Amino acid sequence: MSKSSRTQGKTVVLVNGVPASGKSTVARLLSEHFALPVLTIDGIKEPFMAQFDEIDRPFNRRLGCAAYDVIWSIVADSPTQCVFIIDAWFGFQPKEALERYLDQAGIATVLEVWNQIPGSLATARYAQRLDVRPPGHPGEEYLPELLRLADSAQPMALGPVYTVDQSHPLDTQTLLEWLGNKLDIPQHALRIA
């Protein structure tokens, strides 16, 4: 089913971007402001990772795929009026896989907050977190791959896209107004405390 044929159903806000692009910060901001639930791959995957002594890259990826399945299973089983914020790097699987999940979950509206980040900034952020990330995530050897990935990554663009330039301070008010308008939330509810 194409995005144009999705007429009735649920809404998802995809907070998308490569690792260390600021997705979690943006997702938390949106969740707190609009009182919407957030589903994250790491939030589902990391408790399982903690149960294993050694996790190599292929196993980490399998856990990520399983967490992705869990996210879409939760969304599929939810009532039609639910709106979910989904914090993930959606480019880790083919775009066609995301389109299948959207159709299976009954998604009518796809909104995307794309976290654009230069490779040099993404790798610097990732390197700063190496000591605090749970065991099982890729380590320093991942930095050259992340550099290339960040410089070539693109949004999924399956609906309206708001781009956050992570190399500049976040324009919180404009982002909240954009999403509030897309979710059809009255303007008086968009004021920042």
PDB file of C-alpha atoms in Angstrom:
ATOM      1  CA  MET A   1       0.000   0.000   0.000  1.00  0.00           C
ATOM      2  CA  SER A   2       1.475   3.359  -0.969  1.00  0.00           C
ATOM      3  CA  LYS A   3       1.504   6.400   1.281  1.00  0.00           C
ATOM      4  CA  SER A   4      -1.187   8.002  -0.883  1.00  0.00           C
ATOM      5  CA  SER A   5      -3.559   5.069  -0.271  1.00  0.00           C
ATOM      6  CA  ARG A   6      -3.262   5.264   3.525  1.00  0.00           C
ATOM      7  CA  THR A   7      -6.458   7.118   4.377  1.00  0.00           C
ATOM      8  CA  GLN A   8      -7.530   5.940   7.843  1.00  0.00           C
ATOM      9  CA  GLY A   9      -5.386   4.632  10.627  1.00  0.00           C
ATOM     10  CA  LYS A  10      -2.709   5.415  13.156  1.00  0.00           C
ATOM     11  CA  THR A  11      -0.027   8.088  13.235  1.00  0.00           C
ATOM     12  CA  VAL A  12       3.665   7.600  13.851  1.00  0.00           C
ATOM     13  CA  VAL A  13       6.379  10.202  14.298  1.00  0.00           C
ATOM     14  CA  LEU A  14       9.678   8.755  13.118  1.00  0.00           C
ATOM     15  CA  VAL A  15      12.587  10.427  14.908  1.00  0.00           C
ATOM     16  CA  ASN A  16      15.238   9.286  12.469  1.00  0.00           C
ATOM     17  CA  GLY A  17      18.993   9.710  12.171  1.00  0.00           C
ATOM     18  CA  VAL A  18      22.249   7.817  12.298  1.00  0.00           C
ATOM     19  CA  PRO A  19      23.712   6.772  15.666  1.00  0.00           C
ATOM     20  CA  ALA A  20      24.773   9.768  17.824  1.00  0.00           C
ATOM     21  CA  SER A  21      22.699  12.206  15.758  1.00  0.00           C
ATOM     22  CA  GLY A  22      20.640  13.482  18.698  1.00  0.00           C
ATOM     23  CA  LYS A  23      17.509  11.376  18.119  1.00  0.00           C
ATOM     24  CA  SER A  24      16.926  10.483  21.761  1.00  0.00           C
ATOM     25  CA  THR A  25      17.106  14.107  22.919  1.00  0.00           C
ATOM     26  CA  VAL A  26      14.612  15.169  20.259  1.00  0.00           C
ATOM     27  CA  ALA A  27      12.314  12.197  20.927  1.00  0.00           C
ATOM     28  CA  ARG A  28      12.255  12.956  24.691  1.00  0.00           C
ATOM     29  CA  LEU A  29      11.468  16.603  24.006  1.00  0.00           C
ATOM     30  CA  LEU A  30       8.546  15.694  21.739  1.00  0.00           C
ATOM     31  CA  SER A  31       7.291  12.997  24.087  1.00  0.00           C
ATOM     32  CA  GLU A  32       7.290  15.288  27.109  1.00  0.00           C
ATOM     33  CA  HIS A  33       5.732  18.224  25.295  1.00  0.00           C
ATOM     34  CA  PHE A  34       2.936  16.303  23.563  1.00  0.00           C
ATOM     35  CA  ALA A  35       2.549  13.536  26.197  1.00  0.00           C
ATOM     36  CA  LEU A  36       3.134  10.816  23.598  1.00  0.00           C
ATOM     37  CA  PRO A  37       4.791   7.436  24.187  1.00  0.00           C
ATOM     38  CA  VAL A  38       8.255   6.776  22.766  1.00  0.00           C
ATOM     39  CA  LEU A  39       9.422   3.409  21.449  1.00  0.00           C
ATOM     40  CA  THR A  40      13.163   2.988  20.887  1.00  0.00           C
ATOM     41  CA  ILE A  41      15.235   0.145  19.493  1.00  0.00           C
ATOM     42  CA  ASP A  42      17.876   0.580  22.208  1.00  0.00           C
ATOM     43  CA  GLY A  43      15.217   0.747  24.919  1.00  0.00           C
ATOM     44  CA  ILE A  44      13.970  -2.687  23.894  1.00  0.00           C
ATOM     45  CA  LYS A  45      17.321  -4.194  22.906  1.00  0.00           C
ATOM     46  CA  GLU A  46      19.580  -3.195  25.810  1.00  0.00           C
ATOM     47  CA  PRO A  47      17.816  -5.199  28.572  1.00  0.00           C
ATOM     48  CA  PHE A  48      18.339  -8.306  26.419  1.00  0.00           C
ATOM     49  CA  MET A  49      21.947  -7.354  25.730  1.00  0.00           C
ATOM     50  CA  ALA A  50      22.563  -7.246  29.482  1.00  0.00           C
ATOM     51  CA  GLN A  51      21.746 -10.969  29.677  1.00  0.00           C
ATOM     52  CA  PHE A  52      24.702 -11.999  27.496  1.00  0.00           C
ATOM     53  CA  ASP A  53      28.408 -11.946  28.315  1.00  0.00           C
ATOM     54  CA  GLU A  54      29.591 -11.402  24.742  1.00  0.00           C
ATOM     55  CA  ILE A  55      27.750  -9.784  21.853  1.00  0.00           C
ATOM     56  CA  ASP A  56      29.402  -9.513  18.464  1.00  0.00           C
ATOM     57  CA  ARG A  57      28.252  -7.196  15.690  1.00  0.00           C
ATOM     58  CA  PRO A  58      26.050  -9.788  13.874  1.00  0.00           C
ATOM     59  CA  PHE A  59      24.274 -10.699  17.132  1.00  0.00           C
ATOM     60  CA  ASN A  60      23.833  -7.019  17.991  1.00  0.00           C
ATOM     61  CA  ARG A  61      22.206  -6.541  14.594  1.00  0.00           C
ATOM     62  CA  ARG A  62      19.896  -9.529  15.149  1.00  0.00           C
ATOM     63  CA  LEU A  63      18.819  -8.060  18.480  1.00  0.00           C
ATOM     64  CA  GLY A  64      18.201  -4.731  16.721  1.00  0.00           C
ATOM     65  CA  CYS A  65      16.014  -6.443  14.106  1.00  0.00           C
ATOM     66  CA  ALA A  66      14.076  -8.220  16.859  1.00  0.00           C
ATOM     67  CA  ALA A  67      13.581  -4.918  18.726  1.00  0.00           C
ATOM     68  CA  TYR A  68      12.337  -3.351  15.473  1.00  0.00           C
ATOM     69  CA  ASP A  69       9.806  -6.200  15.142  1.00  0.00           C
ATOM     70  CA  VAL A  70       8.672  -5.599  18.728  1.00  0.00           C
ATOM     71  CA  ILE A  71       8.137  -1.886  18.065  1.00  0.00           C
ATOM     72  CA  TRP A  72       5.897  -2.537  15.089  1.00  0.00           C
ATOM     73  CA  SER A  73       4.050  -5.322  16.898  1.00  0.00           C
ATOM     74  CA  ILE A  74       3.198  -2.882  19.716  1.00  0.00           C
ATOM     75  CA  VAL A  75       2.053  -0.260  17.209  1.00  0.00           C
ATOM     76  CA  ALA A  76      -0.013  -2.819  15.259  1.00  0.00           C
ATOM     77  CA  ASP A  77      -1.776  -3.968  18.440  1.00  0.00           C
ATOM     78  CA  SER A  78      -2.595  -0.433  19.610  1.00  0.00           C
ATOM     79  CA  PRO A  79      -5.900   1.401  19.097  1.00  0.00           C
ATOM     80  CA  THR A  80      -6.288   3.475  15.953  1.00  0.00           C
ATOM     81  CA  GLN A  81      -6.208   6.816  17.817  1.00  0.00           C
ATOM     82  CA  CYS A  82      -2.746   6.139  19.270  1.00  0.00           C
ATOM     83  CA  VAL A  83       0.187   8.283  18.183  1.00  0.00           C
ATOM     84  CA  PHE A  84       3.672   6.868  18.767  1.00  0.00           C
ATOM     85  CA  ILE A  85       7.070   8.519  18.593  1.00  0.00           C
ATOM     86  CA  ILE A  86       9.586   5.983  17.298  1.00  0.00           C
ATOM     87  CA  ASP A  87      13.260   6.743  17.927  1.00  0.00           C
ATOM     88  CA  ALA A  88      15.452   4.694  15.576  1.00  0.00           C
ATOM     89  CA  TRP A  89      18.006   4.742  12.797  1.00  0.00           C
ATOM     90  CA  PHE A  90      15.560   3.574  10.137  1.00  0.00           C
ATOM     91  CA  GLY A  91      18.266   3.247   7.497  1.00  0.00           C
ATOM     92  CA  PHE A  92      19.622   0.049   9.060  1.00  0.00           C
ATOM     93  CA  GLN A  93      17.045  -1.896   7.026  1.00  0.00           C
ATOM     94  CA  PRO A  94      15.739  -1.334   3.484  1.00  0.00           C
ATOM     95  CA  LYS A  95      13.054   1.323   3.079  1.00  0.00           C
ATOM     96  CA  GLU A  96      10.740  -1.373   1.714  1.00  0.00           C
ATOM     97  CA  ALA A  97      10.875  -3.149   5.097  1.00  0.00           C
ATOM     98  CA  LEU A  98       9.657   0.022   6.827  1.00  0.00           C
ATOM     99  CA  GLU A  99       6.855   0.389   4.276  1.00  0.00           C
ATOM    100  CA  ARG A 100       5.726  -3.199   5.016  1.00  0.00           C
ATOM    101  CA  TYR A 101       5.727  -2.536   8.760  1.00  0.00           C
ATOM    102  CA  LEU A 102       3.705   0.661   8.278  1.00  0.00           C
ATOM    103  CA  ASP A 103       1.105  -1.155   6.198  1.00  0.00           C
ATOM    104  CA  GLN A 104       0.884  -4.110   8.593  1.00  0.00           C
ATOM    105  CA  ALA A 105       0.499  -1.776  11.585  1.00  0.00           C
ATOM    106  CA  GLY A 106      -2.303   0.213   9.921  1.00  0.00           C
ATOM    107  CA  ILE A 107      -0.400   3.493   9.761  1.00  0.00           C
ATOM    108  CA  ALA A 108      -2.230   6.284   7.948  1.00  0.00           C
ATOM    109  CA  THR A 109       0.069   9.214   8.754  1.00  0.00           C
ATOM    110  CA  VAL A 110       3.865   9.138   8.793  1.00  0.00           C
ATOM    111  CA  LEU A 111       5.654  12.226  10.097  1.00  0.00           C
ATOM    112  CA  GLU A 112       9.436  12.305  10.232  1.00  0.00           C
ATOM    113  CA  VAL A 113      11.891  14.368  12.232  1.00  0.00           C
ATOM    114  CA  TRP A 114      15.194  13.890  10.420  1.00  0.00           C
ATOM    115  CA  ASN A 115      18.346  14.546  12.454  1.00  0.00           C
ATOM    116  CA  GLN A 116      20.919  15.702   9.915  1.00  0.00           C
ATOM    117  CA  ILE A 117      24.472  15.578  11.255  1.00  0.00           C
ATOM    118  CA  PRO A 118      27.908  15.868   9.653  1.00  0.00           C
ATOM    119  CA  GLY A 119      29.985  12.701   9.925  1.00  0.00           C
ATOM    120  CA  SER A 120      32.697  14.457  11.907  1.00  0.00           C
ATOM    121  CA  LEU A 121      30.208  15.548  14.595  1.00  0.00           C
ATOM    122  CA  ALA A 122      28.481  12.151  14.741  1.00  0.00           C
ATOM    123  CA  THR A 123      31.793  10.348  15.231  1.00  0.00           C
ATOM    124  CA  ALA A 124      32.931  12.835  17.882  1.00  0.00           C
ATOM    125  CA  ARG A 125      29.688  12.323  19.827  1.00  0.00           C
ATOM    126  CA  TYR A 126      29.870   8.541  19.449  1.00  0.00           C
ATOM    127  CA  ALA A 127      33.491   8.483  20.620  1.00  0.00           C
ATOM    128  CA  GLN A 128      32.577  10.509  23.729  1.00  0.00           C
ATOM    129  CA  ARG A 129      29.979   7.870  24.686  1.00  0.00           C
ATOM    130  CA  LEU A 130      32.133   4.772  24.206  1.00  0.00           C
ATOM    131  CA  ASP A 131      32.832   4.411  27.937  1.00  0.00           C
ATOM    132  CA  VAL A 132      29.198   4.804  28.999  1.00  0.00           C
ATOM    133  CA  ARG A 133      27.395   2.692  26.407  1.00  0.00           C
ATOM    134  CA  PRO A 134      26.300  -0.767  27.550  1.00  0.00           C
ATOM    135  CA  PRO A 135      28.548  -3.628  26.427  1.00  0.00           C
ATOM    136  CA  GLY A 136      27.544  -5.109  23.094  1.00  0.00           C
ATOM    137  CA  HIS A 137      27.290  -1.899  21.084  1.00  0.00           C
ATOM    138  CA  PRO A 138      29.928  -1.386  18.374  1.00  0.00           C
ATOM    139  CA  GLY A 139      33.106   0.219  19.703  1.00  0.00           C
ATOM    140  CA  GLU A 140      35.802   2.492  18.322  1.00  0.00           C
ATOM    141  CA  GLU A 141      36.140   0.317  15.213  1.00  0.00           C
ATOM    142  CA  TYR A 142      32.699   1.607  14.132  1.00  0.00           C
ATOM    143  CA  LEU A 143      33.801   5.251  13.837  1.00  0.00           C
ATOM    144  CA  PRO A 144      35.038   5.184  10.186  1.00  0.00           C
ATOM    145  CA  GLU A 145      31.808   3.473   9.106  1.00  0.00           C
ATOM    146  CA  LEU A 146      29.708   6.011  11.020  1.00  0.00           C
ATOM    147  CA  LEU A 147      31.627   8.875   9.416  1.00  0.00           C
ATOM    148  CA  ARG A 148      30.743   7.625   5.923  1.00  0.00           C
ATOM    149  CA  LEU A 149      27.186   6.758   6.922  1.00  0.00           C
ATOM    150  CA  ALA A 150      26.396  10.164   8.425  1.00  0.00           C
ATOM    151  CA  ASP A 151      27.709  11.994   5.382  1.00  0.00           C
ATOM    152  CA  SER A 152      25.468   9.997   3.004  1.00  0.00           C
ATOM    153  CA  ALA A 153      22.346   9.187   5.070  1.00  0.00           C
ATOM    154  CA  GLN A 154      18.938  10.450   3.976  1.00  0.00           C
ATOM    155  CA  PRO A 155      15.487  10.574   5.589  1.00  0.00           C
ATOM    156  CA  MET A 156      12.882   7.920   4.752  1.00  0.00           C
ATOM    157  CA  ALA A 157      10.566  10.659   3.353  1.00  0.00           C
ATOM    158  CA  LEU A 158       7.357   8.596   3.495  1.00  0.00           C
ATOM    159  CA  GLY A 159       5.443  11.676   4.637  1.00  0.00           C
ATOM    160  CA  PRO A 160       6.201  15.240   5.736  1.00  0.00           C
ATOM    161  CA  VAL A 161       9.783  15.700   6.981  1.00  0.00           C
ATOM    162  CA  TYR A 162      11.149  18.252   9.428  1.00  0.00           C
ATOM    163  CA  THR A 163      14.946  18.473   9.328  1.00  0.00           C
ATOM    164  CA  VAL A 164      16.865  19.219  12.515  1.00  0.00           C
ATOM    165  CA  ASP A 165      20.368  20.456  11.702  1.00  0.00           C
ATOM    166  CA  GLN A 166      22.325  18.947  14.583  1.00  0.00           C
ATOM    167  CA  SER A 167      25.328  21.159  13.861  1.00  0.00           C
ATOM    168  CA  HIS A 168      23.302  24.149  15.147  1.00  0.00           C
ATOM    169  CA  PRO A 169      21.304  24.738  18.350  1.00  0.00           C
ATOM    170  CA  LEU A 170      17.837  23.182  18.198  1.00  0.00           C
ATOM    171  CA  ASP A 171      15.035  25.594  17.270  1.00  0.00           C
ATOM    172  CA  THR A 172      12.640  24.001  19.743  1.00  0.00           C
ATOM    173  CA  GLN A 173       9.674  26.307  19.166  1.00  0.00           C
ATOM    174  CA  THR A 174       9.664  25.837  15.386  1.00  0.00           C
ATOM    175  CA  LEU A 175       9.914  22.053  15.731  1.00  0.00           C
ATOM    176  CA  LEU A 176       7.063  21.935  18.261  1.00  0.00           C
ATOM    177  CA  GLU A 177       4.896  24.177  16.097  1.00  0.00           C
ATOM    178  CA  TRP A 178       5.573  22.004  13.032  1.00  0.00           C
ATOM    179  CA  LEU A 179       4.630  18.796  14.804  1.00  0.00           C
ATOM    180  CA  GLY A 180       1.682  20.387  16.610  1.00  0.00           C
ATOM    181  CA  ASN A 181       0.298  21.576  13.276  1.00  0.00           C
ATOM    182  CA  LYS A 182       0.807  18.146  11.686  1.00  0.00           C
ATOM    183  CA  LEU A 183      -0.909  16.469  14.642  1.00  0.00           C
ATOM    184  CA  ASP A 184      -3.645  19.138  14.540  1.00  0.00           C
ATOM    185  CA  ILE A 185      -3.002  20.270  18.119  1.00  0.00           C
ATOM    186  CA  PRO A 186      -4.337  23.783  18.969  1.00  0.00           C
ATOM    187  CA  GLN A 187      -1.687  26.511  18.943  1.00  0.00           C
ATOM    188  CA  HIS A 188      -2.304  27.534  22.588  1.00  0.00           C
ATOM    189  CA  ALA A 189      -1.122  24.056  23.607  1.00  0.00           C
ATOM    190  CA  LEU A 190       2.241  24.642  21.920  1.00  0.00           C
ATOM    191  CA  ARG A 191       3.652  27.240  24.311  1.00  0.00           C
ATOM    192  CA  ILE A 192       6.888  26.224  25.993  1.00  0.00           C
ATOM    193  CA  ALA A 193       6.810  26.561  29.770  1.00  0.00           C
TER     194      ALA A 193
END
